[in-house]
Amino acid sequence: MTQPTQIGDGTRAVRAGLPEASKNDPTLPGPVFAAHFHLPGDVSGPYTYGRDDNPTWTHLERAIGELEAPGQEDVDTLVFASGMAAISAVLFSQLKAGDVVVLPSDGYQVFPLVREQLTAFGIEVRTAPTGGDAQLDVLDGAKLLWIETPSNPGLDVCDVRRLAEAAHARGALVAVDNTLATPLGQRPLELGADFSVASGTKQLTGHGDILLGYVTCRDAELTTSVRGWRKIVGAIPGPMEAWLAHRSLATLQLRAERQNANALALALALHDRDDIESLRYPGLPDDPSHKIAAQQMRRFGCVVSFTLPTRARAERFMESLTLVDDATSFGGVRSTAERRRRWGGDDVPEGFIRFSAGAEDPDDLVADVLRALDEAAA
């Protein structure tokens, strides 16, 4: 059921991907658990084997496509078992030995492992920071430009339109990791990207209970190559996960509004504290990324980052929180935070905190964080 473009985000989210109404059928059909389907005679029809396709995926893929590119009939979405499965599918379906790929040097912490694997396959990997559109300087000769904006965990933003135009002028494809923004915050295909890729584990589904990834693409040939990679490696989501994800989309706008408002409220509360260093949130008017973010983002996300003076201070802060879980990932309805350096993969200070604002009452959340900061300083 494709929705018109001239409706609000909340309306689109609750209706996206639903089948045409049929008397006595559920509005959102339950998950289809099937490894194979009845298939007499010649192979035909959309559903043949469970690694290739599934009706539950179809509903979810249509829903995500309607959110990523409203009203665009030529857009296809493919769902995966995780965000990294989706990222890998784009990289390894589009690149071969001798190609050049440009990655962000400040992106998701698994990228160093990705770089090792790409290099082992004979692919040249170049890196540059997200901020200042620095990837422009290493684009010549590239086959694929990978953008992560806002970056995770530093929250830098780059000009997607500018980078996409420059990449296409050099014959390169462009993929944008849209995890932190979600389709309600940013639509990479409208900004010129060839692929919009994301982890649906985060704010898209928002409950911290499933792993999921997706790739949305407008080019049928590119989509076919990504689909082929999914088939080869079998990086498919279970039908229950796909159904839970679709169910969760109905509340995306409600969750995003509260979570993003909480993130801004927290950033404002931290803004003038002497014990806070390097506060970042693209929604703050004086954030280094705000000008570009305001031009291409409709919402600024639920993640705030900041640095406390020492590792010990950051750990005391985490221990003092009562309404915030010490956990990795982000985007859930329950606020989470972590001292990010504990993983070892991010180039951040020992006291760096990535904070994901949940859906708690803003006064309660801000009060808990300020109290924990005061206790950590004592």
mmCIF file of C-alpha atoms in Angstrom:
data_model
loop_
_atom_site.group_PDB
_atom_site.id
_atom_site.type_symbol
_atom_site.label_atom_id
_atom_site.label_comp_id
_atom_site.label_asym_id
_atom_site.label_seq_id
_atom_site.Cartn_x
_atom_site.Cartn_y
_atom_site.Cartn_z
ATOM 1 C CA MET A 1 0.000 0.000 0.000
ATOM 2 C CA THR A 2 2.009 2.965 -1.278
ATOM 3 C CA GLN A 3 1.207 6.189 0.519
ATOM 4 C CA PRO A 4 0.999 9.665 -1.069
ATOM 5 C CA THR A 5 3.907 11.997 -0.516
ATOM 6 C CA GLN A 6 1.849 14.821 0.968
ATOM 7 C CA ILE A 7 1.180 13.327 4.368
ATOM 8 C CA GLY A 8 2.918 13.750 7.686
ATOM 9 C CA ASP A 9 5.693 11.555 8.985
ATOM 10 C CA GLY A 10 3.485 10.061 11.680
ATOM 11 C CA THR A 11 0.777 9.113 9.214
ATOM 12 C CA ARG A 12 3.313 7.599 6.859
ATOM 13 C CA ALA A 13 4.997 5.629 9.647
ATOM 14 C CA VAL A 14 1.791 4.006 10.894
ATOM 15 C CA ARG A 15 0.593 3.100 7.375
ATOM 16 C CA ALA A 16 3.859 2.232 5.631
ATOM 17 C CA GLY A 17 4.085 -1.162 3.973
ATOM 18 C CA LEU A 18 0.619 -2.391 4.928
ATOM 19 C CA PRO A 19 -1.138 -4.623 2.379
ATOM 20 C CA GLU A 20 -4.404 -3.646 0.765
ATOM 21 C CA ALA A 21 -7.283 -4.084 3.176
ATOM 22 C CA SER A 22 -9.128 -7.377 2.859
ATOM 23 C CA LYS A 23 -12.134 -8.356 4.936
ATOM 24 C CA ASN A 24 -11.271 -10.505 7.971
ATOM 25 C CA ASP A 25 -7.516 -10.242 7.380
ATOM 26 C CA PRO A 26 -5.235 -8.576 9.950
ATOM 27 C CA THR A 27 -4.066 -5.073 9.115
ATOM 28 C CA LEU A 28 -0.470 -6.226 9.602
ATOM 29 C CA PRO A 29 -0.160 -9.909 8.701
ATOM 30 C CA GLY A 30 1.777 -12.064 11.134
ATOM 31 C CA PRO A 31 5.253 -13.410 10.388
ATOM 32 C CA VAL A 32 5.515 -16.115 7.739
ATOM 33 C CA PHE A 33 7.778 -18.924 8.930
ATOM 34 C CA ALA A 34 8.769 -20.852 5.837
ATOM 35 C CA ALA A 35 11.975 -22.352 4.492
ATOM 36 C CA HIS A 36 10.204 -23.349 1.281
ATOM 37 C CA PHE A 37 6.897 -22.720 -0.479
ATOM 38 C CA HIS A 38 4.589 -24.838 -2.646
ATOM 39 C CA LEU A 39 6.192 -24.753 -6.086
ATOM 40 C CA PRO A 40 4.701 -27.209 -8.591
ATOM 41 C CA GLY A 41 5.866 -27.081 -12.214
ATOM 42 C CA ASP A 42 8.114 -24.313 -13.487
ATOM 43 C CA VAL A 43 9.740 -21.964 -11.006
ATOM 44 C CA SER A 44 7.701 -18.770 -10.943
ATOM 45 C CA GLY A 45 6.200 -16.289 -8.522
ATOM 46 C CA PRO A 46 7.750 -14.143 -5.797
ATOM 47 C CA TYR A 47 8.279 -16.790 -3.099
ATOM 48 C CA THR A 48 10.221 -19.958 -3.804
ATOM 49 C CA TYR A 49 12.820 -20.477 -1.082
ATOM 50 C CA GLY A 50 13.321 -18.819 2.295
ATOM 51 C CA ARG A 51 16.810 -17.491 1.605
ATOM 52 C CA ASP A 52 15.574 -15.584 -1.446
ATOM 53 C CA ASP A 53 12.451 -13.863 -0.197
ATOM 54 C CA ASN A 54 9.656 -13.940 2.350
ATOM 55 C CA PRO A 55 6.258 -12.181 2.503
ATOM 56 C CA THR A 56 7.115 -10.669 5.877
ATOM 57 C CA TRP A 57 10.268 -9.133 4.409
ATOM 58 C CA THR A 58 8.228 -7.748 1.539
ATOM 59 C CA HIS A 59 5.932 -5.755 3.811
ATOM 60 C CA LEU A 60 8.861 -4.390 5.808
ATOM 61 C CA GLU A 61 10.914 -3.550 2.726
ATOM 62 C CA ARG A 62 8.021 -1.625 1.230
ATOM 63 C CA ALA A 63 7.537 0.216 4.509
ATOM 64 C CA ILE A 64 11.168 1.280 4.788
ATOM 65 C CA GLY A 65 11.191 2.310 1.129
ATOM 66 C CA GLU A 66 8.173 4.545 1.708
ATOM 67 C CA LEU A 67 9.981 6.232 4.601
ATOM 68 C CA GLU A 68 13.325 6.605 2.804
ATOM 69 C CA ALA A 69 11.862 7.860 -0.484
ATOM 70 C CA PRO A 70 8.160 8.778 -0.215
ATOM 71 C CA GLY A 71 6.256 8.415 -3.477
ATOM 72 C CA GLN A 72 9.234 7.026 -5.396
ATOM 73 C CA GLU A 73 8.020 3.889 -7.151
ATOM 74 C CA ASP A 74 11.468 3.056 -8.557
ATOM 75 C CA VAL A 75 13.051 2.560 -5.132
ATOM 76 C CA ASP A 76 13.803 -0.908 -3.755
ATOM 77 C CA THR A 77 14.748 -1.896 -0.222
ATOM 78 C CA LEU A 78 16.450 -5.096 0.906
ATOM 79 C CA VAL A 79 16.508 -6.149 4.565
ATOM 80 C CA PHE A 80 19.400 -7.970 6.214
ATOM 81 C CA ALA A 81 20.241 -9.781 9.427
ATOM 82 C CA SER A 82 22.123 -6.772 10.838
ATOM 83 C CA GLY A 83 23.430 -3.357 9.944
ATOM 84 C CA MET A 84 26.880 -4.784 9.262
ATOM 85 C CA ALA A 85 25.350 -7.370 6.935
ATOM 86 C CA ALA A 86 23.783 -4.514 4.968
ATOM 87 C CA ILE A 87 27.030 -2.526 4.910
ATOM 88 C CA SER A 88 29.013 -5.569 3.816
ATOM 89 C CA ALA A 89 26.528 -6.350 1.059
ATOM 90 C CA VAL A 90 27.024 -2.951 -0.554
ATOM 91 C CA LEU A 91 30.803 -2.938 -0.192
ATOM 92 C CA PHE A 92 31.460 -6.458 -1.375
ATOM 93 C CA SER A 93 28.876 -6.469 -4.167
ATOM 94 C CA GLN A 94 30.217 -3.260 -5.705
ATOM 95 C CA LEU A 95 33.974 -3.577 -5.231
ATOM 96 C CA LYS A 96 36.565 -5.906 -6.720
ATOM 97 C CA ALA A 97 40.338 -6.242 -6.671
ATOM 98 C CA GLY A 98 41.985 -3.083 -7.979
ATOM 99 C CA ASP A 99 39.092 -0.780 -7.064
ATOM 100 C CA VAL A 100 39.389 2.168 -4.696
ATOM 101 C CA VAL A 101 36.934 2.887 -1.888
ATOM 102 C CA VAL A 102 36.820 5.969 0.338
ATOM 103 C CA LEU A 103 35.709 5.372 3.926
ATOM 104 C CA PRO A 104 35.296 7.781 6.850
ATOM 105 C CA SER A 105 38.234 7.675 9.245
ATOM 106 C CA ASP A 106 35.898 8.539 12.127
ATOM 107 C CA GLY A 107 33.095 6.108 11.349
ATOM 108 C CA TYR A 108 31.663 3.112 13.136
ATOM 109 C CA GLN A 109 34.279 1.214 15.125
ATOM 110 C CA VAL A 110 34.007 -1.970 13.025
ATOM 111 C CA PHE A 111 35.365 -0.151 9.975
ATOM 112 C CA PRO A 112 39.013 -0.968 10.792
ATOM 113 C CA LEU A 113 38.084 -4.645 10.474
ATOM 114 C CA VAL A 114 36.239 -3.899 7.243
ATOM 115 C CA ARG A 115 39.318 -2.100 5.946
ATOM 116 C CA GLU A 116 41.492 -5.123 6.693
ATOM 117 C CA GLN A 117 39.169 -7.406 4.765
ATOM 118 C CA LEU A 118 38.862 -5.063 1.802
ATOM 119 C CA THR A 119 42.631 -4.715 1.636
ATOM 120 C CA ALA A 120 43.026 -8.493 1.779
ATOM 121 C CA PHE A 121 40.783 -8.686 -1.300
ATOM 122 C CA GLY A 122 43.061 -6.298 -3.204
ATOM 123 C CA ILE A 123 40.872 -3.213 -2.798
ATOM 124 C CA GLU A 124 42.594 0.089 -2.049
ATOM 125 C CA VAL A 125 41.058 1.824 0.971
ATOM 126 C CA ARG A 126 41.424 5.558 1.523
ATOM 127 C CA THR A 127 40.102 7.336 4.599
ATOM 128 C CA ALA A 128 39.369 10.901 5.613
ATOM 129 C CA PRO A 129 37.336 12.519 8.400
ATOM 130 C CA THR A 130 33.659 13.327 8.003
ATOM 131 C CA GLY A 131 33.917 16.960 9.082
ATOM 132 C CA GLY A 132 34.809 19.647 6.581
ATOM 133 C CA ASP A 133 33.883 17.368 3.665
ATOM 134 C CA ALA A 134 37.453 16.073 3.885
ATOM 135 C CA GLN A 135 36.635 12.983 1.823
ATOM 136 C CA LEU A 136 36.603 15.238 -1.242
ATOM 137 C CA ASP A 137 40.396 15.341 -1.123
ATOM 138 C CA VAL A 138 40.809 11.588 -1.704
ATOM 139 C CA LEU A 139 38.034 10.915 -4.237
ATOM 140 C CA ASP A 140 40.002 10.781 -7.472
ATOM 141 C CA GLY A 141 39.883 7.308 -8.979
ATOM 142 C CA ALA A 142 37.460 5.924 -6.405
ATOM 143 C CA LYS A 143 34.759 3.397 -7.304
ATOM 144 C CA LEU A 144 32.714 3.982 -4.141
ATOM 145 C CA LEU A 145 32.432 6.752 -1.565
ATOM 146 C CA TRP A 146 31.071 5.723 1.838
ATOM 147 C CA ILE A 147 29.602 8.535 3.938
ATOM 148 C CA GLU A 148 28.527 8.334 7.573
ATOM 149 C CA THR A 149 26.669 11.468 8.610
ATOM 150 C CA PRO A 150 26.224 12.250 11.412
ATOM 151 C CA SER A 151 29.314 10.228 12.238
ATOM 152 C CA ASN A 152 29.293 7.703 15.039
ATOM 153 C CA PRO A 153 30.297 8.514 17.724
ATOM 154 C CA GLY A 154 31.729 11.993 17.061
ATOM 155 C CA LEU A 155 28.576 13.479 15.453
ATOM 156 C CA ASP A 156 30.339 15.337 12.672
ATOM 157 C CA VAL A 157 28.254 16.111 9.584
ATOM 158 C CA CYS A 158 29.255 16.462 5.945
ATOM 159 C CA ASP A 159 27.476 17.980 2.956
ATOM 160 C CA VAL A 160 25.945 14.944 1.247
ATOM 161 C CA ARG A 161 24.839 16.864 -1.863
ATOM 162 C CA ARG A 162 28.287 18.318 -2.402
ATOM 163 C CA LEU A 163 30.070 15.020 -1.878
ATOM 164 C CA ALA A 164 27.614 13.086 -4.053
ATOM 165 C CA GLU A 165 27.948 15.531 -6.925
ATOM 166 C CA ALA A 166 31.735 15.412 -6.713
ATOM 167 C CA ALA A 167 31.787 11.620 -6.526
ATOM 168 C CA HIS A 168 29.426 11.170 -9.463
ATOM 169 C CA ALA A 169 31.477 13.613 -11.522
ATOM 170 C CA ARG A 170 34.425 11.271 -10.959
ATOM 171 C CA GLY A 171 32.402 8.167 -11.786
ATOM 172 C CA ALA A 172 32.050 6.927 -8.198
ATOM 173 C CA LEU A 173 29.003 5.513 -6.467
ATOM 174 C CA VAL A 174 27.849 6.977 -3.149
ATOM 175 C CA ALA A 175 26.524 5.157 -0.103
ATOM 176 C CA VAL A 176 25.299 6.967 3.005
ATOM 177 C CA ASP A 177 24.973 5.338 6.406
ATOM 178 C CA ASN A 178 21.658 6.750 7.624
ATOM 179 C CA THR A 179 21.544 4.913 10.942
ATOM 180 C CA LEU A 180 21.823 7.837 13.303
ATOM 181 C CA ALA A 181 19.526 10.158 11.373
ATOM 182 C CA THR A 182 16.829 7.595 10.395
ATOM 183 C CA PRO A 183 14.597 8.308 7.376
ATOM 184 C CA LEU A 184 12.679 10.830 9.479
ATOM 185 C CA GLY A 185 15.822 12.868 9.949
ATOM 186 C CA GLN A 186 17.469 12.556 6.544
ATOM 187 C CA ARG A 187 16.753 11.059 3.123
ATOM 188 C CA PRO A 188 20.084 10.295 1.448
ATOM 189 C CA LEU A 189 18.599 9.329 -1.933
ATOM 190 C CA GLU A 190 17.014 12.784 -2.205
ATOM 191 C CA LEU A 191 20.448 14.263 -1.445
ATOM 192 C CA GLY A 192 22.040 12.385 -4.348
ATOM 193 C CA ALA A 193 23.228 9.113 -2.820
ATOM 194 C CA ASP A 194 22.968 5.837 -4.712
ATOM 195 C CA PHE A 195 22.489 3.775 -1.548
ATOM 196 C CA SER A 196 20.940 4.561 1.806
ATOM 197 C CA VAL A 197 22.179 1.969 4.279
ATOM 198 C CA ALA A 198 21.324 1.627 7.953
ATOM 199 C CA SER A 199 21.202 -0.518 11.015
ATOM 200 C CA GLY A 200 17.542 -1.006 11.880
ATOM 201 C CA THR A 201 18.716 -2.219 15.277
ATOM 202 C CA LYS A 202 18.892 1.379 16.482
ATOM 203 C CA GLN A 203 16.254 4.139 16.505
ATOM 204 C CA LEU A 204 14.377 2.823 13.473
ATOM 205 C CA THR A 205 12.948 -0.037 15.549
ATOM 206 C CA GLY A 206 13.791 1.540 18.879
ATOM 207 C CA HIS A 207 13.318 -1.184 21.479
ATOM 208 C CA GLY A 208 16.741 -2.795 21.644
ATOM 209 C CA ASP A 209 15.335 -6.250 20.995
ATOM 210 C CA ILE A 210 16.213 -7.105 17.388
ATOM 211 C CA LEU A 211 19.173 -6.972 14.997
ATOM 212 C CA LEU A 212 18.341 -5.723 11.509
ATOM 213 C CA GLY A 213 19.856 -3.860 8.580
ATOM 214 C CA TYR A 214 18.673 -2.557 5.230
ATOM 215 C CA VAL A 215 19.784 -1.104 1.926
ATOM 216 C CA THR A 216 17.572 1.225 -0.110
ATOM 217 C CA CYS A 217 18.515 1.930 -3.726
ATOM 218 C CA ARG A 218 16.913 3.533 -6.782
ATOM 219 C CA ASP A 219 18.949 1.753 -9.465
ATOM 220 C CA ALA A 220 17.578 -1.685 -10.403
ATOM 221 C CA GLU A 221 20.954 -3.031 -11.540
ATOM 222 C CA LEU A 222 22.641 -2.001 -8.307
ATOM 223 C CA THR A 223 19.795 -3.495 -6.298
ATOM 224 C CA THR A 224 20.145 -6.780 -8.184
ATOM 225 C CA SER A 225 23.843 -7.005 -7.314
ATOM 226 C CA VAL A 226 23.170 -6.340 -3.626
ATOM 227 C CA ARG A 227 20.352 -8.886 -3.650
ATOM 228 C CA GLY A 228 22.719 -11.421 -5.195
ATOM 229 C CA TRP A 229 25.230 -10.866 -2.412
ATOM 230 C CA ARG A 230 22.506 -11.391 0.194
ATOM 231 C CA LYS A 231 21.606 -14.678 -1.474
ATOM 232 C CA ILE A 232 25.216 -15.857 -1.619
ATOM 233 C CA VAL A 233 26.080 -15.166 2.022
ATOM 234 C CA GLY A 234 22.600 -15.819 3.427
ATOM 235 C CA ALA A 235 22.641 -12.687 5.595
ATOM 236 C CA ILE A 236 18.870 -12.682 5.958
ATOM 237 C CA PRO A 237 16.643 -11.594 8.847
ATOM 238 C CA GLY A 238 14.308 -14.034 10.527
ATOM 239 C CA PRO A 239 10.617 -13.477 9.818
ATOM 240 C CA MET A 240 9.915 -12.712 13.474
ATOM 241 C CA GLU A 241 12.573 -9.995 13.503
ATOM 242 C CA ALA A 242 11.177 -8.536 10.289
ATOM 243 C CA TRP A 243 7.645 -8.532 11.691
ATOM 244 C CA LEU A 244 8.750 -6.922 14.961
ATOM 245 C CA ALA A 245 10.604 -4.262 12.996
ATOM 246 C CA HIS A 246 7.531 -3.457 10.900
ATOM 247 C CA ARG A 247 5.352 -3.315 13.991
ATOM 248 C CA SER A 248 7.836 -0.911 15.589
ATOM 249 C CA LEU A 249 7.816 1.492 12.631
ATOM 250 C CA ALA A 250 4.310 2.606 13.584
ATOM 251 C CA THR A 251 5.711 4.459 16.599
ATOM 252 C CA LEU A 252 8.858 5.789 14.916
ATOM 253 C CA GLN A 253 7.659 9.368 14.632
ATOM 254 C CA LEU A 254 6.347 9.401 18.207
ATOM 255 C CA ARG A 255 9.570 7.951 19.551
ATOM 256 C CA ALA A 256 11.806 10.167 17.448
ATOM 257 C CA GLU A 257 10.033 13.354 18.492
ATOM 258 C CA ARG A 258 10.426 12.600 22.205
ATOM 259 C CA GLN A 259 13.935 11.170 21.948
ATOM 260 C CA ASN A 260 15.265 13.977 19.790
ATOM 261 C CA ALA A 261 13.652 16.596 22.050
ATOM 262 C CA ASN A 262 15.263 14.899 25.041
ATOM 263 C CA ALA A 263 18.636 14.940 23.311
ATOM 264 C CA LEU A 264 18.359 18.668 22.689
ATOM 265 C CA ALA A 265 17.194 19.324 26.261
ATOM 266 C CA LEU A 266 20.164 17.380 27.591
ATOM 267 C CA ALA A 267 22.615 19.145 25.284
ATOM 268 C CA LEU A 268 21.304 22.526 26.406
ATOM 269 C CA ALA A 269 21.571 21.505 30.063
ATOM 270 C CA LEU A 270 25.199 20.446 29.572
ATOM 271 C CA HIS A 271 26.178 23.384 27.398
ATOM 272 C CA ASP A 272 27.652 25.691 30.029
ATOM 273 C CA ARG A 273 29.008 23.177 32.528
ATOM 274 C CA ASP A 274 32.712 23.555 33.285
ATOM 275 C CA ASP A 275 33.205 19.803 33.640
ATOM 276 C CA ILE A 276 31.942 19.068 30.115
ATOM 277 C CA GLU A 277 34.357 19.159 27.193
ATOM 278 C CA SER A 278 33.718 18.781 23.466
ATOM 279 C CA LEU A 279 29.926 18.713 23.714
ATOM 280 C CA ARG A 280 28.435 17.718 20.360
ATOM 281 C CA TYR A 281 24.858 17.672 19.139
ATOM 282 C CA PRO A 282 24.007 18.817 15.592
ATOM 283 C CA GLY A 283 20.807 20.447 16.858
ATOM 284 C CA LEU A 284 22.677 22.974 18.979
ATOM 285 C CA PRO A 285 22.859 26.299 17.104
ATOM 286 C CA ASP A 286 26.555 26.695 17.924
ATOM 287 C CA ASP A 287 27.565 23.123 17.120
ATOM 288 C CA PRO A 288 30.251 23.025 14.390
ATOM 289 C CA SER A 289 27.966 20.829 12.250
ATOM 290 C CA HIS A 290 24.716 22.711 12.783
ATOM 291 C CA LYS A 291 24.764 24.822 9.633
ATOM 292 C CA ILE A 292 25.178 21.872 7.257
ATOM 293 C CA ALA A 293 22.919 19.629 9.338
ATOM 294 C CA ALA A 294 20.121 22.192 9.217
ATOM 295 C CA GLN A 295 20.350 22.269 5.422
ATOM 296 C CA GLN A 296 19.977 18.533 4.886
ATOM 297 C CA MET A 297 18.442 17.076 8.053
ATOM 298 C CA ARG A 298 14.846 17.355 9.179
ATOM 299 C CA ARG A 299 15.597 16.058 12.674
ATOM 300 C CA PHE A 300 18.956 15.932 14.438
ATOM 301 C CA GLY A 301 18.853 12.557 16.141
ATOM 302 C CA CYS A 302 18.830 11.203 19.672
ATOM 303 C CA VAL A 303 22.578 10.975 20.353
ATOM 304 C CA VAL A 304 24.656 13.502 22.293
ATOM 305 C CA SER A 305 28.384 13.134 22.862
ATOM 306 C CA PHE A 306 30.645 14.813 25.387
ATOM 307 C CA THR A 307 33.911 14.248 27.226
ATOM 308 C CA LEU A 308 34.615 14.201 30.941
ATOM 309 C CA PRO A 309 38.119 15.095 32.160
ATOM 310 C CA THR A 310 39.301 11.573 33.009
ATOM 311 C CA ARG A 311 38.415 7.930 32.610
ATOM 312 C CA ALA A 312 37.778 7.646 36.352
ATOM 313 C CA ARG A 313 35.403 10.613 36.268
ATOM 314 C CA ALA A 314 33.513 9.109 33.340
ATOM 315 C CA GLU A 315 33.216 5.749 35.092
ATOM 316 C CA ARG A 316 31.929 7.404 38.291
ATOM 317 C CA PHE A 317 29.384 9.272 36.174
ATOM 318 C CA MET A 318 28.174 6.056 34.580
ATOM 319 C CA GLU A 319 27.888 4.331 37.963
ATOM 320 C CA SER A 320 25.843 7.228 39.375
ATOM 321 C CA LEU A 321 23.142 7.196 36.687
ATOM 322 C CA THR A 322 19.823 5.649 37.709
ATOM 323 C CA LEU A 323 17.564 6.244 34.684
ATOM 324 C CA VAL A 324 20.223 5.454 32.079
ATOM 325 C CA ASP A 325 21.520 1.995 31.203
ATOM 326 C CA ASP A 326 25.247 1.447 30.752
ATOM 327 C CA ALA A 327 24.994 -0.289 27.385
ATOM 328 C CA THR A 328 26.265 -0.052 23.844
ATOM 329 C CA SER A 329 24.137 0.724 20.780
ATOM 330 C CA PHE A 330 21.747 3.674 20.687
ATOM 331 C CA GLY A 331 18.278 4.764 19.653
ATOM 332 C CA GLY A 332 16.180 2.836 22.161
ATOM 333 C CA VAL A 333 13.228 4.109 24.174
ATOM 334 C CA ARG A 334 15.303 3.625 27.336
ATOM 335 C CA SER A 335 18.235 6.000 27.565
ATOM 336 C CA THR A 336 21.671 4.426 27.313
ATOM 337 C CA ALA A 337 25.200 5.736 27.619
ATOM 338 C CA GLU A 338 28.687 4.350 27.607
ATOM 339 C CA ARG A 339 32.306 5.321 27.970
ATOM 340 C CA ARG A 340 33.026 4.617 24.362
ATOM 341 C CA ARG A 341 36.794 4.145 24.624
ATOM 342 C CA ARG A 342 36.281 0.881 26.543
ATOM 343 C CA TRP A 343 35.866 -0.897 23.196
ATOM 344 C CA GLY A 344 39.203 0.327 21.928
ATOM 345 C CA GLY A 345 38.064 0.911 18.342
ATOM 346 C CA ASP A 346 37.186 4.608 18.408
ATOM 347 C CA ASP A 347 39.737 7.412 18.356
ATOM 348 C CA VAL A 348 38.183 9.274 21.287
ATOM 349 C CA PRO A 349 39.454 10.367 24.732
ATOM 350 C CA GLU A 350 39.202 8.036 27.737
ATOM 351 C CA GLY A 351 36.429 10.191 29.211
ATOM 352 C CA PHE A 352 34.328 10.302 26.031
ATOM 353 C CA ILE A 353 30.623 9.537 26.597
ATOM 354 C CA ARG A 354 28.151 8.623 23.874
ATOM 355 C CA PHE A 355 24.680 9.279 25.256
ATOM 356 C CA SER A 356 21.497 8.054 23.591
ATOM 357 C CA ALA A 357 18.400 9.878 24.816
ATOM 358 C CA GLY A 358 15.366 7.690 25.347
ATOM 359 C CA ALA A 359 11.690 8.489 25.784
ATOM 360 C CA GLU A 360 11.689 9.295 29.497
ATOM 361 C CA ASP A 361 10.170 12.534 30.772
ATOM 362 C CA PRO A 362 12.736 15.200 29.890
ATOM 363 C CA ASP A 363 12.861 16.763 33.351
ATOM 364 C CA ASP A 364 13.539 13.377 34.933
ATOM 365 C CA LEU A 365 16.249 12.483 32.435
ATOM 366 C CA VAL A 366 18.079 15.800 32.650
ATOM 367 C CA ALA A 367 17.889 15.799 36.445
ATOM 368 C CA ASP A 368 19.370 12.307 36.610
ATOM 369 C CA VAL A 369 22.278 13.230 34.345
ATOM 370 C CA LEU A 370 23.065 16.473 36.198
ATOM 371 C CA ARG A 371 22.920 14.704 39.565
ATOM 372 C CA ALA A 372 25.248 11.955 38.286
ATOM 373 C CA LEU A 373 27.702 14.546 36.986
ATOM 374 C CA ASP A 374 27.740 16.318 40.364
ATOM 375 C CA GLU A 375 28.281 13.038 42.214
ATOM 376 C CA ALA A 376 31.078 12.058 39.834
ATOM 377 C CA ALA A 377 32.834 15.341 40.528
ATOM 378 C CA ALA A 378 32.631 15.011 44.315
#
